[in-house]
Short mmCIF file of C-alpha atoms in Angstrom, two decimals:
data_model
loop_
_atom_site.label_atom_id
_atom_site.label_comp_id
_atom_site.label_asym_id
_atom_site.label_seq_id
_atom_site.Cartn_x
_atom_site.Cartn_y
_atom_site.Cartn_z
CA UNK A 135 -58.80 -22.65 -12.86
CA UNK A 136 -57.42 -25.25 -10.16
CA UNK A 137 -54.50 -23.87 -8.63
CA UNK A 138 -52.20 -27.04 -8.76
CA UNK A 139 -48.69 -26.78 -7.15
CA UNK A 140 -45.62 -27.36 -8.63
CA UNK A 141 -43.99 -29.50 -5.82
CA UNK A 142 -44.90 -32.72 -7.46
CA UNK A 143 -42.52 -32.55 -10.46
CA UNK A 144 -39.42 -30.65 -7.63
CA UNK A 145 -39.45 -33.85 -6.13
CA UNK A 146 -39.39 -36.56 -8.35
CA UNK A 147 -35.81 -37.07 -7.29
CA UNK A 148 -36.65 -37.39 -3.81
CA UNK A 149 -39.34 -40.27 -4.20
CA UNK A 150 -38.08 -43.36 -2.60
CA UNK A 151 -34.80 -44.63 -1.21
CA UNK A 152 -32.61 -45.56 -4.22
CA UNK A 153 -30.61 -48.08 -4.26
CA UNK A 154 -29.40 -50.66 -7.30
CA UNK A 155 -29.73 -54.37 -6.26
CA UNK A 156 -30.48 -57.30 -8.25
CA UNK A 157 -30.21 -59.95 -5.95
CA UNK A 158 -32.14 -63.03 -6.04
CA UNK A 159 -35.66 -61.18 -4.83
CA UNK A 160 -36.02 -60.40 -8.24
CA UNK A 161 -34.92 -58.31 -11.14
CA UNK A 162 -34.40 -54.65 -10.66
CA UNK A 163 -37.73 -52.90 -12.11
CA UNK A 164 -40.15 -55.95 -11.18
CA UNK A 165 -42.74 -56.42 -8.83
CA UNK A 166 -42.47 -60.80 -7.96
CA UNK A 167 -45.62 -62.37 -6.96
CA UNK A 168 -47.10 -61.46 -3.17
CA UNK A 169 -46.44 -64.02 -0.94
CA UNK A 170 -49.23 -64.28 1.73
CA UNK A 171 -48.70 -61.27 4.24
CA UNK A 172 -49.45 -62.77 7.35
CA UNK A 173 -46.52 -65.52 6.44
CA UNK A 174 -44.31 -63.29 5.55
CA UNK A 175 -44.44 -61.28 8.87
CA UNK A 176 -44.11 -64.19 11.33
CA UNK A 177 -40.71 -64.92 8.93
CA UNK A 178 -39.56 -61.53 9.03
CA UNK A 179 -40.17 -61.06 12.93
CA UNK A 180 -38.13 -64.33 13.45
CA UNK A 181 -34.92 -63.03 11.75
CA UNK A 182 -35.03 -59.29 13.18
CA UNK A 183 -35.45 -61.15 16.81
CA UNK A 184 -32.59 -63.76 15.79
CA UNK A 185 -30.51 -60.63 14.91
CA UNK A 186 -31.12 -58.74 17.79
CA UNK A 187 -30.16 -61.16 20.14
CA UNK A 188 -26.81 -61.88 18.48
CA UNK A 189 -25.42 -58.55 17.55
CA UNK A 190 -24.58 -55.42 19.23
CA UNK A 191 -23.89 -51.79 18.62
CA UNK A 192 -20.69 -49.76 19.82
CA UNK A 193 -22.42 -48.51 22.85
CA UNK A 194 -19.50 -48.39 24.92
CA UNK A 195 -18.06 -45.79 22.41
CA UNK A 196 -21.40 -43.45 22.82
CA UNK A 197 -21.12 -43.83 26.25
CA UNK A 198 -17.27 -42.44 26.57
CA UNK A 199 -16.44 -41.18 23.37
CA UNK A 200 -12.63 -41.28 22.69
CA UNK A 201 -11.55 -37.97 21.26
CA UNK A 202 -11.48 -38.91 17.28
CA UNK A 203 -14.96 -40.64 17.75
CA UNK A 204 -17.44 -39.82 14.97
CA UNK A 205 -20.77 -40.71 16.33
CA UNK A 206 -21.01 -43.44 13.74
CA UNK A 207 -22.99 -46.48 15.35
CA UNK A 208 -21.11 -49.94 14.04
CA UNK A 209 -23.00 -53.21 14.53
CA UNK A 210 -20.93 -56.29 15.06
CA UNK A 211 -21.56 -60.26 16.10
CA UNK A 212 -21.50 -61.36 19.54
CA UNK A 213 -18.69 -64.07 19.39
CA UNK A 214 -15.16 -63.89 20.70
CA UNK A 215 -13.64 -61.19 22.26
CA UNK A 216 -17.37 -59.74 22.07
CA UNK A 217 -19.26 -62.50 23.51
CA UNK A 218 -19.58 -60.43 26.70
CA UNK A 219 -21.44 -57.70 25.16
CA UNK A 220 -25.21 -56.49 25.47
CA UNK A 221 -26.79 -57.92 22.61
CA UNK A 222 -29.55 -55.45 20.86
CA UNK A 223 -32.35 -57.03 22.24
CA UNK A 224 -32.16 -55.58 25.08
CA UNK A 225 -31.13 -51.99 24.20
CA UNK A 226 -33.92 -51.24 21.43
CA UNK A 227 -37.17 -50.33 21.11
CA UNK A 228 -40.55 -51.05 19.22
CA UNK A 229 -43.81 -50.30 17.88
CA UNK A 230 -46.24 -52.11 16.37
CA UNK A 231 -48.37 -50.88 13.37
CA UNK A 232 -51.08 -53.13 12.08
CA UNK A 233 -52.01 -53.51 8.23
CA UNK A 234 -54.41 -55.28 5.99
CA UNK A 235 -53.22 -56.64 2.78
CA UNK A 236 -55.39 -54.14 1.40
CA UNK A 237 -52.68 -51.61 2.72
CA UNK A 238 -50.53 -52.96 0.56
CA UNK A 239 -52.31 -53.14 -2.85
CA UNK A 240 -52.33 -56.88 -1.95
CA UNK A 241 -55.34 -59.10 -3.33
CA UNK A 242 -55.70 -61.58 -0.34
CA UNK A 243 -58.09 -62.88 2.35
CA UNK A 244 -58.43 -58.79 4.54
CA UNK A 245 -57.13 -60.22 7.95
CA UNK A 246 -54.56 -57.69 10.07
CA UNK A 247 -50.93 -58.35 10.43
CA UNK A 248 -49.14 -57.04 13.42
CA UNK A 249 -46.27 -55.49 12.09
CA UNK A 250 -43.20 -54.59 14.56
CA UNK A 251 -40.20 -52.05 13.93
CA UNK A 252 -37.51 -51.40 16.16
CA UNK A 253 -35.33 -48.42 17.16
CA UNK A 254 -32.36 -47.29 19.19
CA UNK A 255 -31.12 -43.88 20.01
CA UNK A 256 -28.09 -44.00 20.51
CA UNK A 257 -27.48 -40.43 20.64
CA UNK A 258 -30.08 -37.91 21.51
CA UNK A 259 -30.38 -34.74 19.40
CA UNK A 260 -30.42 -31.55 21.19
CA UNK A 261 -33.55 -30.06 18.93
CA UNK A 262 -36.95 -31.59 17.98
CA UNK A 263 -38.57 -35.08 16.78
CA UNK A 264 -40.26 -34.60 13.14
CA UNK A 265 -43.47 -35.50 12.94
CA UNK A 266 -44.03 -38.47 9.25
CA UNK A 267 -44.92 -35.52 7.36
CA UNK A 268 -41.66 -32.96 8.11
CA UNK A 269 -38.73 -32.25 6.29
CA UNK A 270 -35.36 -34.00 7.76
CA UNK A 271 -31.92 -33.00 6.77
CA UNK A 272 -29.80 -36.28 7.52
CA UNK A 273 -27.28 -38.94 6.93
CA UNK A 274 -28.29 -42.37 6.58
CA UNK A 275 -26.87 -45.99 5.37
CA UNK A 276 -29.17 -48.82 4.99
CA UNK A 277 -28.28 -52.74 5.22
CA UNK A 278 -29.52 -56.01 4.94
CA UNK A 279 -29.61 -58.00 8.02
CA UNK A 280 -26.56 -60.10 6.95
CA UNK A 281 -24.84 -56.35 6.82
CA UNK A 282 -24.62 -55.81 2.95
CA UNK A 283 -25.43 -52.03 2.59
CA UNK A 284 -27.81 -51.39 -0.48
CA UNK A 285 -27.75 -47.57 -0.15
CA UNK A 286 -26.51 -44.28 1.93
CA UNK A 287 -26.41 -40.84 1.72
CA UNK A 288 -23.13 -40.36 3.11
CA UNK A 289 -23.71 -35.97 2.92
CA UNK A 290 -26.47 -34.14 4.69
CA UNK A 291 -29.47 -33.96 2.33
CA UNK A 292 -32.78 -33.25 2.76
CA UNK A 293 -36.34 -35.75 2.78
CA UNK A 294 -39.57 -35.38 2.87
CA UNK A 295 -40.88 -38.13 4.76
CA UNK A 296 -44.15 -38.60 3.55
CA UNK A 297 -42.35 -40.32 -0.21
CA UNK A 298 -40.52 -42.64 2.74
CA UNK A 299 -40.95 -46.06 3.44
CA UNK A 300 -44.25 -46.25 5.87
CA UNK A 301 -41.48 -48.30 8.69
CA UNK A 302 -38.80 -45.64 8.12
CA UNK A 303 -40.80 -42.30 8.33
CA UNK A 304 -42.54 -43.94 11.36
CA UNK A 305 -39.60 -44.52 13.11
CA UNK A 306 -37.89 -41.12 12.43
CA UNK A 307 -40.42 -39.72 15.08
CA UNK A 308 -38.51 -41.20 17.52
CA UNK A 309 -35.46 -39.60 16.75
CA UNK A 310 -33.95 -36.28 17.93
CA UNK A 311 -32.15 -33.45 15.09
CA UNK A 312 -29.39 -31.43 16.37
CA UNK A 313 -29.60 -27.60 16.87
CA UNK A 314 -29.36 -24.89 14.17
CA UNK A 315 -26.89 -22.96 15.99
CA UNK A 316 -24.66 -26.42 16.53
CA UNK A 317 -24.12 -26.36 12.34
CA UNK A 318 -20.28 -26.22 11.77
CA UNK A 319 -18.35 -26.32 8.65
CA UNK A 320 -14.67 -28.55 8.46
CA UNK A 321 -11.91 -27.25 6.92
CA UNK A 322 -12.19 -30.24 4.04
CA UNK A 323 -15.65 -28.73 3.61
CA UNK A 324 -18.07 -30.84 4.91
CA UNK A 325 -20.56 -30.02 7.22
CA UNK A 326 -21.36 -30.90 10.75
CA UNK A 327 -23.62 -30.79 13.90
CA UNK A 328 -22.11 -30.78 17.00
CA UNK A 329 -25.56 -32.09 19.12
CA UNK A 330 -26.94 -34.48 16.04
CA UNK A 331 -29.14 -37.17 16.74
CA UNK A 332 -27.90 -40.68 16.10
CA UNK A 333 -29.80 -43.73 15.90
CA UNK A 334 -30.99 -47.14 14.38
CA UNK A 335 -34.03 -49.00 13.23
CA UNK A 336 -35.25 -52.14 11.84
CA UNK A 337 -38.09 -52.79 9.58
CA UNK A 338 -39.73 -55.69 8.68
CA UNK A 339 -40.61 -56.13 4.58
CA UNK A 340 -43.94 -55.20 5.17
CA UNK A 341 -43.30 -51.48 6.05
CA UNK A 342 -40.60 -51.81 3.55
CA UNK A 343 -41.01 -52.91 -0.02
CA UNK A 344 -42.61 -56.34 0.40
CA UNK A 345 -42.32 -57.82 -3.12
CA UNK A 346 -41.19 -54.78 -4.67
CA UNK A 347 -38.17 -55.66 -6.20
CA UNK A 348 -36.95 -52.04 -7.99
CA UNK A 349 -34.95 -51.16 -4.50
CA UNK A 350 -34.01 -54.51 -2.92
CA UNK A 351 -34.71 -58.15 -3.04
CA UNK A 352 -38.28 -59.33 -2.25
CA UNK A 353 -39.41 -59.85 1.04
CA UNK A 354 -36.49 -57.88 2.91
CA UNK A 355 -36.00 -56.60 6.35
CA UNK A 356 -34.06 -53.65 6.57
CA UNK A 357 -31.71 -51.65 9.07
CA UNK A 358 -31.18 -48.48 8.75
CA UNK A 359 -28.27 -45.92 10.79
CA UNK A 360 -29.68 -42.39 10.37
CA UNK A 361 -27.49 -38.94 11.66
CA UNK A 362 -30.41 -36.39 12.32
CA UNK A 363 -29.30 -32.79 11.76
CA UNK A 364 -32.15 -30.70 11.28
CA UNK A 365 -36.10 -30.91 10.83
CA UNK A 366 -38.35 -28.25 9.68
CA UNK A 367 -41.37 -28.44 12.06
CA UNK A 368 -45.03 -28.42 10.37
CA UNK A 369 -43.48 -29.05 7.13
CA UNK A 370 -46.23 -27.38 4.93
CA UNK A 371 -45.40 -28.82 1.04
CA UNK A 372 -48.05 -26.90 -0.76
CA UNK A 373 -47.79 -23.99 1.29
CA UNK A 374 -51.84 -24.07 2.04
CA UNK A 375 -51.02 -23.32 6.08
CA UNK A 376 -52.18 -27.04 6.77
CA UNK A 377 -49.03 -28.61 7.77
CA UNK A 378 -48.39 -32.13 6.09
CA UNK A 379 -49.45 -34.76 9.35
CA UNK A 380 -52.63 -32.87 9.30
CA UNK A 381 -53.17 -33.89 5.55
CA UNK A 382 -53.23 -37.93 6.18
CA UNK A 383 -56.59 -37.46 5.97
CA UNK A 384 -57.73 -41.57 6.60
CA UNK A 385 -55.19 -41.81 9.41
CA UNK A 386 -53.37 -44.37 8.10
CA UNK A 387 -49.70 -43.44 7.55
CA UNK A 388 -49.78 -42.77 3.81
CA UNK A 389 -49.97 -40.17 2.41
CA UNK A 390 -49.97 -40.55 -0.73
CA UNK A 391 -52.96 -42.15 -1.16
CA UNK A 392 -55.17 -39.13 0.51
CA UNK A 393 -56.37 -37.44 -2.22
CA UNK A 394 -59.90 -35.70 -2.11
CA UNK A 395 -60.13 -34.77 -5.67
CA UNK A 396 -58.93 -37.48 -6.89
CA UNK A 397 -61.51 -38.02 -9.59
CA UNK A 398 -61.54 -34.41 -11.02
CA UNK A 399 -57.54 -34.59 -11.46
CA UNK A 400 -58.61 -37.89 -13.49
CA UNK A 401 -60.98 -36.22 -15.37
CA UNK A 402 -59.52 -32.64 -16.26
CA UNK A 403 -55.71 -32.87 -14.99
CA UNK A 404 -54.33 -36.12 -16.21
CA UNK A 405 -51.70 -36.57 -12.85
CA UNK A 406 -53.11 -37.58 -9.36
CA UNK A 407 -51.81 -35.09 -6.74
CA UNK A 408 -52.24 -36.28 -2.87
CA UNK A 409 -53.67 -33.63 -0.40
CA UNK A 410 -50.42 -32.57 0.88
CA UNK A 411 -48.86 -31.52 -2.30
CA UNK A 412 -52.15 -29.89 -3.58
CA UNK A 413 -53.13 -26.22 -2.67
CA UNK A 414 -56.91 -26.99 -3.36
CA UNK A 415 -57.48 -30.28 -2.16
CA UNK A 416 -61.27 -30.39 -3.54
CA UNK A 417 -61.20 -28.85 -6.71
CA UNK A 418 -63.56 -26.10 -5.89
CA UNK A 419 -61.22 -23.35 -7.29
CA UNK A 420 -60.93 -21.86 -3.78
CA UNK A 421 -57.45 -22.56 -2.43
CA UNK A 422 -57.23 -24.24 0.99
CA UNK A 423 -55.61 -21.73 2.72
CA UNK A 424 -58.53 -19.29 2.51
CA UNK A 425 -60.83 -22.45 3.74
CA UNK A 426 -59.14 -23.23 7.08
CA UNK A 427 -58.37 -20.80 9.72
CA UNK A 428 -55.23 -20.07 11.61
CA UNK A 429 -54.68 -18.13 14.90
CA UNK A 430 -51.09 -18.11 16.72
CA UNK A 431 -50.05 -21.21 14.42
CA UNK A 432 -53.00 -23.11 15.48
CA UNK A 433 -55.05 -24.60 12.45
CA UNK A 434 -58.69 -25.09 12.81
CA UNK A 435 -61.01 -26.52 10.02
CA UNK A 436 -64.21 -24.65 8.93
CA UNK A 437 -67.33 -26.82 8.50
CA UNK A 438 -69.91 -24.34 7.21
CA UNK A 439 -73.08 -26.72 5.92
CA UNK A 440 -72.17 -28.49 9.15
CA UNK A 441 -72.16 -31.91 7.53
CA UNK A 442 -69.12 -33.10 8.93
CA UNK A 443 -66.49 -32.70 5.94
CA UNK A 444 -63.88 -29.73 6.29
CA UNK A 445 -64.65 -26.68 4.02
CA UNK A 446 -61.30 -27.45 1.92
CA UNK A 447 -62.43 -31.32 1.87
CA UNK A 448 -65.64 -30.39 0.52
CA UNK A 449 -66.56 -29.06 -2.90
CA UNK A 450 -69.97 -28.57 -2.28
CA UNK A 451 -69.81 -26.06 0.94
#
């Protein structure tokens, strides 16, 4: 009997980034019709790059931090008394990630789209950067680009990056957590890290939702304001000893859609369970952690017919 791990149904509450809008994108629960994904980039690259260049971040406050500051970054407009101030566009950074419209479940001509987010640190974290596939205990608020907020988490809570948006959990890696030993508690009761992490990013629709309307309107950018306070490195879901990054099997960012047995769970399980959830990722009733081996934290893979597939990849070796 396939050893099948209960993780799946523990995090059904931590899938995706709620939020309840129904804007005009579309109503809440629908998917619109795809726009073409090459158009759609060029538009949303033109707004983040508008927005950069006009608004700004409290920087000054980061810099010297009065004594009641909270670490909070605040984005404002460059007019009036702020006209003088360092717009965005020159304080961020970015990374592109390419996708096909195929990444996207999208039924159009297969050309790549240069995709670009972009991030800001405005604090560094005194601990570690997760990897897409780690745990992350944070704060976060999320906005439009015109600055209407469509969700936070105003309270430390924990996510698993890999049920993330591909821009978000790609971004986090750039950010810093705080310390374990920096973990305070107020005398209201909330909690607090004294060396947290603090920092911004921008997606574009595409690593977003696109035309997925059950979050936010179609065809969104987004901005998100995260407060990092702790990671746990090598996140390892299923508890197989292959940490989750090691499980995006095709390289691609998504995890969800690695999933080597995915025709047997068809077949005799009834519920599709991606690699890193699964503690026998081929079916072959032989758990994955006795398949791979594991010296000082290191993980190798076994190949043992030596035709190129991973022992716990391959139901036949």
């Amino acid at each position: 009997m396939k050893l099948k791990h209960a993780l799946l149904t523990l995090l059904l509450g931590a899938l995706w980034i709620s939020c309840n809008n129904d804007d005009d994108g579309g109503v809440p629960g629908t998917v619109v019709p795809p726009r073409d994904l090459a158009e759609v980039a060029e538009e949303d690259e033109a707004a983040i790059q508008e927005f950069l260049q006009t608004h700004f971040y409290n920087y000054e406050e980061f810099q010297n931090p009065p004594a009641d500051f909270d670490f909070q970054i605040v984005i404002d407009t460059i007019a009036g008394d702020n006209a003088d101030k360092t717009p965005l566009s020159q304080q961020v950074n970015s990374r592109t990630i390419v996708l096909s419209p195929e990444d996207l479940d999208l039924d159009q001509a297969d050309v790549d789209v240069p995709h670009t987010f972009y991030y800001l640190s405005a604090r560094e974290g005194a601990g570690i950067q997760p990897t897409t596939g780690d745990s992350v205990l944070l704060r976060y608020r999320g906005t439009f680009l015109d600055g209407v907020a469509f969700d936070a988490i105003p309270n430390y809570s924990w996510q698993i990056l890999p049920f993330f948006l591909r821009g978000y959990r790609e971004a986090m890696t750039h950010f810093s957590s705080a310390t374990e030993d920096s973990f305070v508690i107020n005398p209201d009761g909330t909690t607090e890290y004294t060396n947290n992490g603090v920092g911004l990013l921008i997606i574009p629709s595409g690593l977003g939702y696109f035309n997925d309307t059950r979050q936010v309107p179609a065809f969104s950018p987004l901005i998100f304001t995260v407060d990092v306070g702790r990671v746990i490195e090598n996140t390892d879901s299923d508890g197989d000893t292959v940490p989750n990054f090691m499980e995006d099997v095709d390289g691609d960012g998504d995890y969800l859609n690695d999933n080597t047995d995915r025709d047997w769970e068809r077949a005799n399980f009834r519920q599709l369970i991606a690699d890193f959830q699964d503690s026998d990722d081929d079916a072959d009733g032989i758990p994955t952690a006795d398949e791979v081996d594991v010296v000082n934290g290191v993980v190798t893979f076994r190949d043992s017919d030596g035709d190129g597939t991973p022992d716990h990849l391959d139901a036949d070796s």
